[in-house]
Amino acid sequence: MRGRTWLGAALVLGAQLRALWLAAAVEVHTAKEVVAVNGTNQRLKCTFSSSSPVSDQLLVSWNFQPEDLSSHEPVFRYLKEPYKPPSGRFKERVTWDGNIERNDVSIIIWNLQPTDNGTFTCQVTNRPDVYGTIGEVRLRVVLKVNFSEIHFLAVAIGSASVLMIIVVAVAIICRQHRRKARDKRMEVADTEL
């Protein structure tokens, strides 16, 4: 009987600790996927919620995992103030665009390249909330396209409109030509009578 009591107590304690851990966790929110054009700048939005007020020990870490699954690269850190990476592919290409008071820890990546395709992670710790989710954003950098779908649609509609105008103009000219020919035949017939 005693074994069951200890087992029950351990299960209850485990459930309470798990509930307490979930209540004290930081939740991070990001877009799942972002598509951007080569050579442009892109804001990677990351927001968080915490059960504790924002502390001056708030730590934000942005990392990058390339598509080829090579090692993670640090992108950006924030601890009391923004810290740009001292080296790497994002040196001089990343800026802080967050607002801690609004729980926004977003960054901007400048001059995107196809080599920037991959997954960016945003991790926030806000003592005493040190556990929680890690936000992930998959970035796809696409090459510039001469015509977007809207441009293609505009050209197609414009071409169809011009073609319709030409068809109507030809129909009107043919009708007038037939009318003149008919009038001329009637004139000739009247003069013969």
PDB file of C-alpha atoms in Angstrom:
ATOM      1  CA  MET A   1       0.000   0.000   0.000  1.00  0.00           C
ATOM      2  CA  ARG A   2       2.846   2.377   0.848  1.00  0.00           C
ATOM      3  CA  GLY A   3       4.402   1.909  -2.641  1.00  0.00           C
ATOM      4  CA  ARG A   4       1.182   3.014  -4.270  1.00  0.00           C
ATOM      5  CA  THR A   5       1.006   6.129  -2.082  1.00  0.00           C
ATOM      6  CA  TRP A   6       4.550   7.160  -3.027  1.00  0.00           C
ATOM      7  CA  LEU A   7       3.855   6.426  -6.689  1.00  0.00           C
ATOM      8  CA  GLY A   8       0.689   8.503  -6.600  1.00  0.00           C
ATOM      9  CA  ALA A   9       2.451  11.363  -4.856  1.00  0.00           C
ATOM     10  CA  ALA A  10       5.286  11.248  -7.393  1.00  0.00           C
ATOM     11  CA  LEU A  11       2.808  11.355 -10.294  1.00  0.00           C
ATOM     12  CA  VAL A  12       0.933  14.300  -8.789  1.00  0.00           C
ATOM     13  CA  LEU A  13       4.180  16.161  -8.106  1.00  0.00           C
ATOM     14  CA  GLY A  14       5.403  15.452 -11.657  1.00  0.00           C
ATOM     15  CA  ALA A  15       2.162  16.792 -13.134  1.00  0.00           C
ATOM     16  CA  GLN A  16       2.364  19.929 -10.992  1.00  0.00           C
ATOM     17  CA  LEU A  17       5.997  20.566 -11.944  1.00  0.00           C
ATOM     18  CA  ARG A  18       5.159  20.111 -15.615  1.00  0.00           C
ATOM     19  CA  ALA A  19       2.248  22.568 -15.321  1.00  0.00           C
ATOM     20  CA  LEU A  20       4.511  25.030 -13.492  1.00  0.00           C
ATOM     21  CA  TRP A  21       7.215  24.661 -16.200  1.00  0.00           C
ATOM     22  CA  LEU A  22       4.677  25.324 -18.967  1.00  0.00           C
ATOM     23  CA  ALA A  23       3.332  28.350 -17.112  1.00  0.00           C
ATOM     24  CA  ALA A  24       6.844  29.794 -16.721  1.00  0.00           C
ATOM     25  CA  ALA A  25       7.916  29.273 -20.326  1.00  0.00           C
ATOM     26  CA  VAL A  26       8.607  31.912 -22.946  1.00  0.00           C
ATOM     27  CA  GLU A  27       6.509  31.517 -26.089  1.00  0.00           C
ATOM     28  CA  VAL A  28       8.122  32.705 -29.330  1.00  0.00           C
ATOM     29  CA  HIS A  29       6.066  33.526 -32.432  1.00  0.00           C
ATOM     30  CA  THR A  30       7.407  33.802 -36.002  1.00  0.00           C
ATOM     31  CA  ALA A  31       6.183  33.408 -39.554  1.00  0.00           C
ATOM     32  CA  LYS A  32       6.764  29.856 -40.757  1.00  0.00           C
ATOM     33  CA  GLU A  33       8.057  30.862 -44.188  1.00  0.00           C
ATOM     34  CA  VAL A  34       9.126  34.099 -45.846  1.00  0.00           C
ATOM     35  CA  VAL A  35       9.820  34.569 -49.569  1.00  0.00           C
ATOM     36  CA  ALA A  36      11.969  37.521 -50.637  1.00  0.00           C
ATOM     37  CA  VAL A  37      13.540  38.731 -53.884  1.00  0.00           C
ATOM     38  CA  ASN A  38      17.292  38.535 -54.401  1.00  0.00           C
ATOM     39  CA  GLY A  39      19.044  41.816 -53.573  1.00  0.00           C
ATOM     40  CA  THR A  40      16.234  43.179 -51.371  1.00  0.00           C
ATOM     41  CA  ASN A  41      15.987  43.628 -47.595  1.00  0.00           C
ATOM     42  CA  GLN A  42      13.690  41.491 -45.465  1.00  0.00           C
ATOM     43  CA  ARG A  43      12.371  41.920 -41.940  1.00  0.00           C
ATOM     44  CA  LEU A  44      12.281  38.660 -40.014  1.00  0.00           C
ATOM     45  CA  LYS A  45       9.564  39.197 -37.431  1.00  0.00           C
ATOM     46  CA  CYS A  46       9.831  37.522 -34.037  1.00  0.00           C
ATOM     47  CA  THR A  47       7.644  38.296 -31.036  1.00  0.00           C
ATOM     48  CA  PHE A  48       7.418  36.644 -27.648  1.00  0.00           C
ATOM     49  CA  SER A  49       5.238  36.353 -24.587  1.00  0.00           C
ATOM     50  CA  SER A  50       6.456  35.594 -21.092  1.00  0.00           C
ATOM     51  CA  SER A  51       4.782  34.944 -17.763  1.00  0.00           C
ATOM     52  CA  SER A  52       7.322  37.300 -16.161  1.00  0.00           C
ATOM     53  CA  PRO A  53       7.841  41.001 -16.823  1.00  0.00           C
ATOM     54  CA  VAL A  54      10.613  41.765 -19.284  1.00  0.00           C
ATOM     55  CA  SER A  55      13.845  41.773 -17.303  1.00  0.00           C
ATOM     56  CA  ASP A  56      17.097  43.557 -18.039  1.00  0.00           C
ATOM     57  CA  GLN A  57      18.593  40.064 -18.428  1.00  0.00           C
ATOM     58  CA  LEU A  58      16.465  39.394 -21.524  1.00  0.00           C
ATOM     59  CA  LEU A  59      18.585  37.489 -24.030  1.00  0.00           C
ATOM     60  CA  VAL A  60      17.693  37.156 -27.713  1.00  0.00           C
ATOM     61  CA  SER A  61      19.662  34.878 -30.033  1.00  0.00           C
ATOM     62  CA  TRP A  62      19.163  34.677 -33.779  1.00  0.00           C
ATOM     63  CA  ASN A  63      20.915  31.795 -35.582  1.00  0.00           C
ATOM     64  CA  PHE A  64      20.973  30.512 -39.151  1.00  0.00           C
ATOM     65  CA  GLN A  65      20.950  26.963 -40.530  1.00  0.00           C
ATOM     66  CA  PRO A  66      21.779  26.906 -44.283  1.00  0.00           C
ATOM     67  CA  GLU A  67      19.808  24.623 -46.598  1.00  0.00           C
ATOM     68  CA  ASP A  68      22.860  22.401 -47.044  1.00  0.00           C
ATOM     69  CA  LEU A  69      22.567  21.646 -43.293  1.00  0.00           C
ATOM     70  CA  SER A  70      26.121  22.756 -42.565  1.00  0.00           C
ATOM     71  CA  SER A  71      26.774  24.120 -39.082  1.00  0.00           C
ATOM     72  CA  HIS A  72      24.629  26.781 -37.416  1.00  0.00           C
ATOM     73  CA  GLU A  73      25.844  30.348 -37.743  1.00  0.00           C
ATOM     74  CA  PRO A  74      25.155  33.141 -35.260  1.00  0.00           C
ATOM     75  CA  VAL A  75      23.266  36.023 -36.827  1.00  0.00           C
ATOM     76  CA  PHE A  76      22.466  38.442 -34.020  1.00  0.00           C
ATOM     77  CA  ARG A  77      22.333  38.746 -30.216  1.00  0.00           C
ATOM     78  CA  TYR A  78      20.597  41.108 -27.857  1.00  0.00           C
ATOM     79  CA  LEU A  79      21.495  41.442 -24.178  1.00  0.00           C
ATOM     80  CA  LYS A  80      20.631  44.898 -22.826  1.00  0.00           C
ATOM     81  CA  GLU A  81      21.595  46.213 -26.287  1.00  0.00           C
ATOM     82  CA  PRO A  82      21.905  44.836 -29.843  1.00  0.00           C
ATOM     83  CA  TYR A  83      25.140  43.039 -30.797  1.00  0.00           C
ATOM     84  CA  LYS A  84      25.919  42.566 -34.487  1.00  0.00           C
ATOM     85  CA  PRO A  85      27.968  39.559 -35.523  1.00  0.00           C
ATOM     86  CA  PRO A  86      31.716  40.336 -35.651  1.00  0.00           C
ATOM     87  CA  SER A  87      32.230  37.978 -38.614  1.00  0.00           C
ATOM     88  CA  GLY A  88      30.388  35.636 -40.949  1.00  0.00           C
ATOM     89  CA  ARG A  89      27.995  36.006 -43.854  1.00  0.00           C
ATOM     90  CA  PHE A  90      25.701  38.413 -41.959  1.00  0.00           C
ATOM     91  CA  LYS A  91      28.387  40.844 -40.806  1.00  0.00           C
ATOM     92  CA  GLU A  92      27.268  44.364 -41.863  1.00  0.00           C
ATOM     93  CA  ARG A  93      24.030  42.870 -43.287  1.00  0.00           C
ATOM     94  CA  VAL A  94      21.813  42.602 -40.210  1.00  0.00           C
ATOM     95  CA  THR A  95      20.211  45.283 -38.035  1.00  0.00           C
ATOM     96  CA  TRP A  96      17.980  45.262 -34.986  1.00  0.00           C
ATOM     97  CA  ASP A  97      14.365  46.180 -35.735  1.00  0.00           C
ATOM     98  CA  GLY A  98      12.759  45.099 -32.480  1.00  0.00           C
ATOM     99  CA  ASN A  99      11.117  46.885 -29.595  1.00  0.00           C
ATOM    100  CA  ILE A 100      11.586  45.101 -26.272  1.00  0.00           C
ATOM    101  CA  GLU A 101       8.752  47.070 -24.628  1.00  0.00           C
ATOM    102  CA  ARG A 102       6.379  45.582 -27.217  1.00  0.00           C
ATOM    103  CA  ASN A 103       7.898  42.073 -26.957  1.00  0.00           C
ATOM    104  CA  ASP A 104       9.231  42.424 -30.507  1.00  0.00           C
ATOM    105  CA  VAL A 105      12.723  41.047 -31.190  1.00  0.00           C
ATOM    106  CA  SER A 106      12.728  41.293 -35.004  1.00  0.00           C
ATOM    107  CA  ILE A 107      15.739  41.868 -37.261  1.00  0.00           C
ATOM    108  CA  ILE A 108      16.300  43.020 -40.847  1.00  0.00           C
ATOM    109  CA  ILE A 109      18.609  41.156 -43.226  1.00  0.00           C
ATOM    110  CA  TRP A 110      20.010  43.449 -45.940  1.00  0.00           C
ATOM    111  CA  ASN A 111      20.892  42.603 -49.556  1.00  0.00           C
ATOM    112  CA  LEU A 112      19.546  39.053 -49.586  1.00  0.00           C
ATOM    113  CA  GLN A 113      21.432  36.457 -51.615  1.00  0.00           C
ATOM    114  CA  PRO A 114      20.468  32.928 -52.723  1.00  0.00           C
ATOM    115  CA  THR A 115      23.029  31.639 -50.202  1.00  0.00           C
ATOM    116  CA  ASP A 116      20.744  33.051 -47.479  1.00  0.00           C
ATOM    117  CA  ASN A 117      18.190  30.298 -48.164  1.00  0.00           C
ATOM    118  CA  GLY A 118      17.676  28.326 -44.976  1.00  0.00           C
ATOM    119  CA  THR A 119      16.128  28.427 -41.528  1.00  0.00           C
ATOM    120  CA  PHE A 120      16.545  31.283 -39.062  1.00  0.00           C
ATOM    121  CA  THR A 121      15.857  30.579 -35.403  1.00  0.00           C
ATOM    122  CA  CYS A 122      14.822  33.136 -32.799  1.00  0.00           C
ATOM    123  CA  GLN A 123      15.321  32.180 -29.155  1.00  0.00           C
ATOM    124  CA  VAL A 124      14.306  34.330 -26.197  1.00  0.00           C
ATOM    125  CA  THR A 125      15.117  33.844 -22.518  1.00  0.00           C
ATOM    126  CA  ASN A 126      13.613  36.185 -19.952  1.00  0.00           C
ATOM    127  CA  ARG A 127      14.782  35.275 -16.451  1.00  0.00           C
ATOM    128  CA  PRO A 128      13.271  33.542 -14.593  1.00  0.00           C
ATOM    129  CA  ASP A 129      11.572  32.182 -17.769  1.00  0.00           C
ATOM    130  CA  VAL A 130      14.508  30.411 -19.387  1.00  0.00           C
ATOM    131  CA  TYR A 131      12.637  27.591 -21.085  1.00  0.00           C
ATOM    132  CA  GLY A 132      10.280  27.808 -23.962  1.00  0.00           C
ATOM    133  CA  THR A 133       9.790  27.491 -27.665  1.00  0.00           C
ATOM    134  CA  ILE A 134      12.263  28.486 -30.339  1.00  0.00           C
ATOM    135  CA  GLY A 135      10.782  30.345 -33.303  1.00  0.00           C
ATOM    136  CA  GLU A 136      11.781  29.200 -36.787  1.00  0.00           C
ATOM    137  CA  VAL A 137      11.505  31.124 -40.052  1.00  0.00           C
ATOM    138  CA  ARG A 138      12.322  29.440 -43.341  1.00  0.00           C
ATOM    139  CA  LEU A 139      13.662  32.058 -45.762  1.00  0.00           C
ATOM    140  CA  ARG A 140      13.487  31.485 -49.515  1.00  0.00           C
ATOM    141  CA  VAL A 141      15.341  33.979 -51.685  1.00  0.00           C
ATOM    142  CA  VAL A 142      14.051  33.976 -55.265  1.00  0.00           C
ATOM    143  CA  LEU A 143      15.703  35.513 -58.309  1.00  0.00           C
ATOM    144  CA  LYS A 144      14.224  38.639 -59.818  1.00  0.00           C
ATOM    145  CA  VAL A 145      11.642  37.902 -62.451  1.00  0.00           C
ATOM    146  CA  ASN A 146      11.064  40.196 -65.459  1.00  0.00           C
ATOM    147  CA  PHE A 147       7.296  39.907 -65.221  1.00  0.00           C
ATOM    148  CA  SER A 148       5.285  39.150 -62.157  1.00  0.00           C
ATOM    149  CA  GLU A 149       1.978  37.356 -62.487  1.00  0.00           C
ATOM    150  CA  ILE A 150       0.140  40.687 -62.336  1.00  0.00           C
ATOM    151  CA  HIS A 151       2.252  42.115 -65.154  1.00  0.00           C
ATOM    152  CA  PHE A 152       1.642  38.991 -67.228  1.00  0.00           C
ATOM    153  CA  LEU A 153      -2.111  39.272 -66.598  1.00  0.00           C
ATOM    154  CA  ALA A 154      -2.076  42.976 -67.541  1.00  0.00           C
ATOM    155  CA  VAL A 155      -0.225  42.230 -70.800  1.00  0.00           C
ATOM    156  CA  ALA A 156      -2.658  39.398 -71.640  1.00  0.00           C
ATOM    157  CA  ILE A 157      -5.732  41.569 -70.983  1.00  0.00           C
ATOM    158  CA  GLY A 158      -4.197  44.497 -72.890  1.00  0.00           C
ATOM    159  CA  SER A 159      -3.358  42.279 -75.876  1.00  0.00           C
ATOM    160  CA  ALA A 160      -6.861  40.798 -75.913  1.00  0.00           C
ATOM    161  CA  SER A 161      -8.372  44.296 -75.769  1.00  0.00           C
ATOM    162  CA  VAL A 162      -6.227  45.504 -78.684  1.00  0.00           C
ATOM    163  CA  LEU A 163      -7.156  42.404 -80.695  1.00  0.00           C
ATOM    164  CA  MET A 164     -10.874  43.036 -80.051  1.00  0.00           C
ATOM    165  CA  ILE A 165     -10.526  46.675 -81.178  1.00  0.00           C
ATOM    166  CA  ILE A 166      -8.816  45.532 -84.387  1.00  0.00           C
ATOM    167  CA  VAL A 167     -11.557  42.949 -85.082  1.00  0.00           C
ATOM    168  CA  VAL A 168     -14.310  45.546 -84.512  1.00  0.00           C
ATOM    169  CA  ALA A 169     -12.502  48.105 -86.712  1.00  0.00           C
ATOM    170  CA  VAL A 170     -12.117  45.568 -89.542  1.00  0.00           C
ATOM    171  CA  ALA A 171     -15.802  44.626 -89.248  1.00  0.00           C
ATOM    172  CA  ILE A 172     -16.849  48.305 -89.446  1.00  0.00           C
ATOM    173  CA  ILE A 173     -14.584  48.951 -92.457  1.00  0.00           C
ATOM    174  CA  CYS A 174     -15.908  45.860 -94.268  1.00  0.00           C
ATOM    175  CA  ARG A 175     -19.505  46.903 -93.585  1.00  0.00           C
ATOM    176  CA  GLN A 176     -18.874  50.414 -94.897  1.00  0.00           C
ATOM    177  CA  HIS A 177     -17.114  48.994 -97.958  1.00  0.00           C
ATOM    178  CA  ARG A 178     -20.096  46.714 -98.706  1.00  0.00           C
ATOM    179  CA  ARG A 179     -22.531  49.594 -98.157  1.00  0.00           C
ATOM    180  CA  LYS A 180     -20.595  51.782-100.613  1.00  0.00           C
ATOM    181  CA  ALA A 181     -20.475  48.944-103.135  1.00  0.00           C
ATOM    182  CA  ARG A 182     -24.233  48.362-102.769  1.00  0.00           C
ATOM    183  CA  ASP A 183     -24.968  52.085-103.070  1.00  0.00           C
ATOM    184  CA  LYS A 184     -22.823  52.237-106.221  1.00  0.00           C
ATOM    185  CA  ARG A 185     -24.653  49.282-107.781  1.00  0.00           C
ATOM    186  CA  MET A 186     -28.007  50.874-106.994  1.00  0.00           C
ATOM    187  CA  GLU A 187     -26.817  54.124-108.510  1.00  0.00           C
ATOM    188  CA  VAL A 188     -25.727  52.318-111.679  1.00  0.00           C
ATOM    189  CA  ALA A 189     -29.036  50.441-111.815  1.00  0.00           C
ATOM    190  CA  ASP A 190     -30.987  53.709-111.417  1.00  0.00           C
ATOM    191  CA  THR A 191     -29.033  55.378-114.203  1.00  0.00           C
ATOM    192  CA  GLU A 192     -29.697  52.429-116.536  1.00  0.00           C
ATOM    193  CA  LEU A 193     -33.406  52.719-115.981  1.00  0.00           C
TER     194      LEU A 193
END
